[in-house]
Phi, psi and omega in degrees: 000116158322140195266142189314179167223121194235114155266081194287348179257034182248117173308330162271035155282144185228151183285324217238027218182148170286145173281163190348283179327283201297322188284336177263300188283296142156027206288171173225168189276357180279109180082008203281127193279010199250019185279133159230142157321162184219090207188080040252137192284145173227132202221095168261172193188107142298029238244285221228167312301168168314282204304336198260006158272329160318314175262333163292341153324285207326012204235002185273316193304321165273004175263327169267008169275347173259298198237076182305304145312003180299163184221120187232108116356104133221171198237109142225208164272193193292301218260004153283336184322286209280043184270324203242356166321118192099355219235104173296326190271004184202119159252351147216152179243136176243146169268120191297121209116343179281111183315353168300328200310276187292330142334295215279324209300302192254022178253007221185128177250112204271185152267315180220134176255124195232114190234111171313314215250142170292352162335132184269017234207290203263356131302321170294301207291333157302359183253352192264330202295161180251130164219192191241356182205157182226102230229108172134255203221116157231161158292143182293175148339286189229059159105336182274175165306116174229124188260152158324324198175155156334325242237312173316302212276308182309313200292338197261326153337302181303320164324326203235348191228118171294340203254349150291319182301300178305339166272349193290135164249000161316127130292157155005264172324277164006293167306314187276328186291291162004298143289011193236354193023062159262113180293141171315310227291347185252026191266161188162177207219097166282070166299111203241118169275132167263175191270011161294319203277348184285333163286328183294331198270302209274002161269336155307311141298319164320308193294316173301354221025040183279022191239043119287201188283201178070127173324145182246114191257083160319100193264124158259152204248305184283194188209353186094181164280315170328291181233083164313002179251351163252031173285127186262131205286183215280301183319299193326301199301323182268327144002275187304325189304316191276343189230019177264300179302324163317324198238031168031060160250165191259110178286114153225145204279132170249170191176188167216209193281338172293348195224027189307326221268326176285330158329305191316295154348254179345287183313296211291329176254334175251033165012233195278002159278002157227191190208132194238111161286154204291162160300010195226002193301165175266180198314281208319306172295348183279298213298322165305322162291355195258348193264004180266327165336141172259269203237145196242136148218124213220170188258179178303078195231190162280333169302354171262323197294310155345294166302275191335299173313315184272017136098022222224179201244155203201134171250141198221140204226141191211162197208223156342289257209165200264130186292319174308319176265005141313056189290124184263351192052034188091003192231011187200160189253124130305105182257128160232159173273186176297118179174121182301332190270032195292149177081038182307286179103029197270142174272338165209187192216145165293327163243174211228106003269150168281157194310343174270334169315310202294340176298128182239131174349281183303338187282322168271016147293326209270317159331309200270296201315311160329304197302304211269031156063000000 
């Protein structure tokens, strides 16, 4: 029998399976035009939170525009997984805790290891993998924090000190890139919709009737569980609602499971004048629904980082956390109020009023209305 030609270094190779090519075509790897390099293999380490693993993507499009042939690793957690769903730019996502996870860190010899966070989870695992180059944040000898370069070293400052946090005029992305030696100019936060989910969201509206005229505006209601302190109160949300509808836009109140009870609260007092998605939808169905939206308005959450990817135009609202390292990308107004304590980083707060109280209903009616021209 003639012996096979096996091209284990061809990125559509699968170990245990024929690949895409050979099951459509019937091609094989002895002669197959369709072998690419896997070269230089990259290994990111990712792990918390959703929106900031949502906006650390942003760092694949110029990462593969530097290393086109690269074959990219990344590790995170289960509820971040469906972030890459769709995504031409990762070829594979692993989950942290999966014993593939940890297999591959000492079983794989990587070229660049790429870890953003001072996590001490996701600094070790950057220290054990073997690689030729290490870029971001691992432990040291003995047990701290070791950054890559300056720029890795400014970031891990920031961390640790409030009063650096408050002078930084860096966005985020800025910052990663930076430490990443990437260029901006090819960055963007590929969140990819298929054209199931995109059908799924232009049925929502129908059904809702939302394809008449007037702007369709996504009020998020919520924050996540962590920080209640960057929550806009509840009064505020039925205001702007009462003076959205006077100007005959389509409300549709968004949240997640954190925020059933004020979605209720909402739905119970403007019954059909607004449209409430349900709280329990999964990641993938809020982006659809968050994608029939013209313009979001969300406090510093991963649903604004969301809007923003899927192209949609946004008023972003901050209290705690910093307005500065917020990239809206040419598309959203950042509102803080008048207040000496903004950039606390406090998860909840003692006076009264706090900077999201002080945001007031007309300063973000007057936003949106900018938006929407």
């Amino acid at each position: 029998m003639k012996e096979m030609i096996v091209r284990q270094e061809c990125r559509f190779f699968v170990q245990d399976r024929p690949c895409r090519f050979h099951k459509t075509e019937g091609v094989v790897c002895d002669g197959c035009s369709y072998l690419a390099g896997m070269h230089p293999r990259i290994l990111i380490i990712k792990l918390d939170a959703l929106g900031d693993v949502l906006r650390t993507m942003a760092i694949l499009p110029p990462l593969k525009k530097k290393y086109p042939d690269s074959y990219i690793t990344w590790i995170t957690r289960e509820n971040a997984m469906p972030l890459f769903e769709n995504s031409q730019l990762v070829d594979e996502v692993l989950c942290y805790g999966d014993p593939a996870a940890t297999h591959l860190l000492y079983g794989m010899h990587f070229d660049i290891v790429i870890n953003p966070d001072t996590n001490r989870a996701a600094a070790m695992m950057a220290s054990l993998a073997d690689a030729d180059e290490k870029m971001g944040f691992v432990i040291d000898a003995s047990g701290g924090i070791a950054a890559s370069n300056e720029a890795a070293y400014e970031w891990f400052l920031m961390g640790i000190n409030d009063e650096l946090k408050k002078l930084n005029t860096k966005t985020y992305q800025r910052i990663i890139l930076d430490m990443l030696d990437l260029d901006e100019s090819s960055s963007y936060i590929p969140l990819i919709l298929s054209d199931k989910e995109r059908e799924s969201g232009r049925l929502f509206r129908e059904e809702y009737g939302l394809d008449g005229d007037g702007h369709v505006i996504g009020l998020n209601v919520g924050a996540g569980g962590r920080w209640q302190n960057k929550v806009w109160p509840l009064e505020h949300y039925e205001v702007l609602i009462d003076r959205l509808i006077e100007r005959r836009m389509h409300i549709v109140l968004l949240g997640g499971s954190g925020e059933k009870d004020r979605l209720a609260v909402l739905k119970q007092k403007f019954g059909d004048k607004v449209v409430s998605a349900d709280s329990d939808n999964s990641l993938r169905e809020f982006f659809s629904i968050l994608n029939i939206c013209d313009i979001i308005v969300s406090s510093d959450t991963m649903a604004a980082h969301a809007g923003l990817a899927l192209e949609k135009k946004a008023v972003i609202l901050f209290g705690p956390t910093s307005v500065n390292e917020f990239e809206t990308y040419g598309r959203g107004i950042k509102l803080t109020a008048d207040i000496d304590c903004l950039v606390c980083y406090r998860t909840t707060c003692t006076k009264k009023p706090t900077c999201m109280d002080l945001l007031s209903p007309k300063t973000v009616e007057h936003a949106l209305l900018r938006l929407a021209g």
